[in-house]
CSV table of C-alpha atoms and ligand atoms in Angstrom, one decimal:
chain,number,residue,atom,x,y,z
G,1,MET,CA,-8.9,16.6,49.3
G,2,ALA,CA,-10.6,18.9,51.7
G,3,PHE,CA,-12.1,19.0,55.2
G,4,LEU,CA,-15.7,20.2,54.9
G,5,PRO,CA,-17.0,22.1,58.0
G,6,ILE,CA,-19.8,20.3,59.7
G,7,TYR,CA,-23.2,21.9,59.9
G,8,PRO,CA,-24.6,22.1,63.4
G,9,TYR,CA,-27.9,21.0,65.0
G,10,ASP,CA,-30.9,22.8,63.5
G,11,ALA,CA,-29.1,24.1,60.4
G,12,ARG,CA,-31.9,24.6,57.8
G,13,VAL,CA,-30.2,22.1,55.4
G,14,LEU,CA,-30.3,19.5,58.1
G,15,ARG,CA,-34.1,20.0,58.8
G,16,GLU,CA,-35.2,19.8,55.2
G,17,GLU,CA,-35.7,16.6,53.2
G,18,THR,CA,-32.8,16.1,50.8
G,19,ARG,CA,-33.2,15.9,47.0
G,20,GLU,CA,-32.5,12.8,44.9
G,21,ILE,CA,-29.3,12.8,42.8
G,22,ALA,CA,-30.2,12.5,39.1
G,23,GLY,CA,-27.0,10.8,37.9
G,24,PRO,CA,-23.3,10.5,38.4
G,25,THR,CA,-21.3,13.7,38.0
G,26,PRO,CA,-17.7,14.7,38.8
G,27,GLU,CA,-19.0,17.0,41.5
G,28,THR,CA,-20.7,14.2,43.3
G,29,THR,CA,-17.6,12.0,43.1
G,30,GLN,CA,-15.5,14.9,44.6
G,31,LEU,CA,-18.1,15.4,47.3
G,32,ILE,CA,-18.0,11.7,48.2
G,33,ILE,CA,-14.1,11.9,48.4
G,34,ASP,CA,-14.3,15.0,50.6
G,35,MET,CA,-17.0,13.5,52.8
G,36,PHE,CA,-14.8,10.4,53.5
G,37,GLU,CA,-11.9,12.7,54.3
G,38,THR,CA,-14.0,14.9,56.6
G,39,MET,CA,-15.5,11.9,58.4
G,40,ASP,CA,-12.0,10.4,58.9
G,41,LYS,CA,-10.6,13.6,60.3
G,42,ALA,CA,-13.6,14.1,62.6
G,43,ASN,CA,-13.5,10.5,63.8
G,44,GLY,CA,-17.0,9.8,62.6
G,45,VAL,CA,-18.4,6.5,61.3
G,46,GLY,CA,-21.1,8.0,59.1
G,47,LEU,CA,-21.8,11.3,57.4
G,48,ALA,CA,-24.7,12.6,55.4
G,49,ALA,CA,-24.3,15.2,52.6
G,50,ASN,CA,-26.5,17.7,54.4
G,51,GLN,CA,-24.1,17.6,57.4
G,52,VAL,CA,-21.7,19.4,55.1
G,53,GLY,CA,-24.3,21.7,53.7
G,54,VAL,CA,-25.3,19.8,50.5
G,55,GLY,CA,-29.0,19.0,50.4
G,56,SER,CA,-28.6,15.8,48.4
G,57,SER,CA,-29.7,12.2,49.1
G,58,LEU,CA,-26.3,10.7,49.9
G,59,PHE,CA,-24.5,9.4,52.9
G,60,VAL,CA,-21.2,7.6,53.5
G,61,ILE,CA,-20.2,5.0,56.2
G,62,ASP,CA,-16.8,3.7,57.3
G,63,LEU,CA,-16.7,1.3,60.2
G,64,ARG,CA,-13.1,0.2,59.9
G,65,ALA,CA,-12.1,1.9,63.2
G,66,VAL,CA,-14.9,0.0,65.0
G,67,GLU,CA,-14.0,-3.2,66.8
G,68,GLY,CA,-15.3,-6.2,64.9
G,69,TYR,CA,-15.6,-4.2,61.6
G,70,GLU,CA,-11.9,-3.8,60.8
G,71,GLU,CA,-12.3,-5.7,57.5
G,72,SER,CA,-15.5,-3.9,56.4
G,73,LYS,CA,-15.6,-1.8,53.3
G,74,PRO,CA,-16.4,1.9,53.2
G,75,LEU,CA,-19.9,2.3,51.8
G,76,VAL,CA,-21.6,5.0,49.7
G,77,PHE,CA,-25.4,5.3,49.7
G,78,ILE,CA,-27.0,7.4,47.0
G,79,ASN,CA,-30.8,7.9,46.9
G,80,PRO,CA,-31.2,5.2,49.6
G,81,VAL,CA,-34.6,3.8,50.5
G,82,ILE,CA,-35.1,1.6,53.6
G,83,THR,CA,-37.7,-0.9,52.4
G,84,ASP,CA,-38.1,-2.9,55.6
G,85,LEU,CA,-37.1,-2.6,59.3
G,86,TRP,CA,-37.6,-5.5,61.7
G,87,GLY,CA,-36.3,-7.3,64.7
G,88,GLU,CA,-35.9,-6.3,68.3
G,89,GLU,CA,-35.7,-2.6,69.2
G,90,ILE,CA,-32.2,-2.2,70.7
G,91,GLY,CA,-31.0,0.7,72.8
G,92,TYR,CA,-27.6,2.2,72.1
G,93,GLU,CA,-25.8,5.5,73.0
G,94,GLU,CA,-25.6,7.5,69.8
G,95,GLY,CA,-23.6,10.6,69.0
G,96,CYS,CA,-23.5,12.8,65.9
G,97,LEU,CA,-20.8,15.1,64.4
G,98,SER,CA,-23.6,17.8,64.0
G,99,VAL,CA,-24.4,17.5,67.7
G,100,PRO,CA,-21.0,17.6,69.5
G,101,ASN,CA,-20.6,16.5,73.1
G,102,VAL,CA,-24.1,14.8,73.2
G,103,ARG,CA,-24.5,11.1,73.6
G,104,GLU,CA,-28.0,9.6,74.3
G,105,GLU,CA,-29.6,6.2,74.1
G,106,VAL,CA,-31.8,5.6,71.1
G,107,PHE,CA,-33.9,2.5,70.4
G,108,ARG,CA,-33.9,1.2,66.8
G,109,PRO,CA,-34.9,-2.1,65.1
G,110,GLU,CA,-31.9,-4.4,64.7
G,111,THR,CA,-32.3,-5.4,61.1
G,112,LEU,CA,-33.1,-3.6,57.8
G,113,HIS,CA,-33.3,-3.9,54.1
G,114,ILE,CA,-32.1,-1.0,52.0
G,115,ARG,CA,-32.0,-0.2,48.2
G,116,TYR,CA,-29.6,2.5,47.0
G,117,ARG,CA,-27.0,3.4,44.3
G,118,ASP,CA,-23.3,3.0,45.0
G,119,ALA,CA,-20.5,5.5,44.1
G,120,ARG,CA,-20.7,4.4,40.5
G,121,PHE,CA,-24.4,4.9,40.5
G,122,GLU,CA,-25.0,1.1,40.2
G,123,PRO,CA,-28.2,-0.1,41.9
G,124,GLN,CA,-27.5,-2.1,45.0
G,125,GLU,CA,-29.4,-3.7,47.9
G,126,LEU,CA,-28.3,-4.9,51.3
G,127,GLU,CA,-29.8,-6.7,54.3
G,128,VAL,CA,-27.9,-5.7,57.4
G,129,ASP,CA,-28.1,-5.9,61.2
G,130,ASP,CA,-26.4,-4.8,64.4
G,131,PHE,CA,-24.2,-1.8,64.4
G,132,LEU,CA,-24.2,-1.2,60.6
G,133,ALA,CA,-28.0,-1.2,60.6
G,134,ARG,CA,-27.9,1.4,63.4
G,135,VAL,CA,-25.6,3.7,61.6
G,136,ILE,CA,-27.6,3.4,58.4
G,137,GLN,CA,-30.8,4.4,60.3
G,138,HIS,CA,-29.0,7.4,61.9
G,139,GLU,CA,-27.7,8.7,58.5
G,140,TYR,CA,-31.0,7.9,56.7
G,141,ASP,CA,-32.8,10.0,59.3
G,142,HIS,CA,-30.5,13.0,58.4
G,143,LEU,CA,-31.7,12.8,54.8
G,144,LYS,CA,-35.2,13.2,56.1
G,145,GLY,CA,-34.4,16.1,58.4
G,146,ILE,CA,-34.4,14.1,61.6
G,147,PHE,CA,-31.8,14.2,64.5
G,148,PHE,CA,-31.3,11.3,66.9
G,149,THR,CA,-32.1,13.8,69.7
G,150,ASP,CA,-35.6,14.1,68.2
G,151,TYR,CA,-36.4,10.7,69.7
G,152,LEU,CA,-35.7,11.8,73.3
G,153,LYS,CA,-38.6,12.4,75.5
G,154,GLY,CA,-39.5,13.9,78.9
G,155,LEU,CA,-36.6,14.5,81.3
G,156,ARG,CA,-33.9,13.3,78.9
G,157,LYS,CA,-35.2,15.8,76.3
G,158,ARG,CA,-35.3,18.7,78.9
G,159,LEU,CA,-31.8,17.9,80.1
G,160,VAL,CA,-30.3,18.0,76.6
G,161,MET,CA,-32.2,21.1,75.4
G,162,PRO,CA,-29.7,23.7,76.8
G,163,VAL,CA,-26.8,21.9,75.0
G,164,LEU,CA,-28.8,21.8,71.7
G,165,LYS,CA,-29.5,25.5,72.0
G,166,LYS,CA,-25.8,26.2,72.5
G,167,ILE,CA,-24.9,24.1,69.4
G,168,ARG,CA,-27.6,25.9,67.4
G,169,ALA,CA,-26.2,29.2,68.5
G,170,GLY,CA,-22.7,28.2,67.4
G,171,GLU,CA,-21.4,28.3,71.0
G,172,GLU,CA,-20.5,24.7,71.5
G,173,GLU,CA,-16.9,23.6,70.9
G,174,ALA,CA,-16.0,20.5,68.8
G,175,ASP,CA,-12.7,18.9,68.0
G,176,TYR,CA,-13.2,19.7,64.3
G,177,LYS,CA,-14.3,22.7,62.3
G,178,MET,CA,-18.0,23.5,62.5
G,179,ALA,CA,-19.8,25.7,59.9
G,180,ARG,CA,-20.6,29.1,61.4
G,181,ASN,CA,-23.1,31.8,60.5
G,182,ILE,CA,-25.3,29.4,58.5
G,183,GLU,CA,-29.0,29.6,58.0
G,184,LEU,CA,-31.0,27.9,60.8
G,185,ALA,CA,-34.3,26.2,60.7
G,186,ASP,CA,-37.2,28.2,62.1
E,1,ZN,ZN1,-25.6,12.4,62.7
């Protein structure tokens, strides 16, 4: 197992839409194992493949360290499609392994329906709400090239911009290994 360095804010691979995975391969299985290992070591609850430099439509979630979710199962989402979003828009302070040392409130609908393939490439669907729905929306955004900080506006956006620039330049420290000298988005 391996720790995969985390790609930072504005890495090109994190600004481009990811590609669908055609079918199960040993490489994808290994990537999933390494992504769980990486997420665990970096104390994350969700991780998208492009956060470790792989432009594939895949993310993993493990909420077992979160209060109230101790009994939850780690989840693998391959080629996910959110088919519906509804409910109250709820504000919550989000963070991201690709955006170290930044936490900002983001409003998202509380409930969603998602279709995807699991680690064995079996088709699955889920209706979820609350914290799991939030993490899914955050990771799903990564697959579309969107960061949670993109939702900030006005003064909040202006205040966070200097930190985002430092992260983009590879000058912001994290508690885990970040990928360096990688290709950035324009
Ligand atoms: Zn993130």
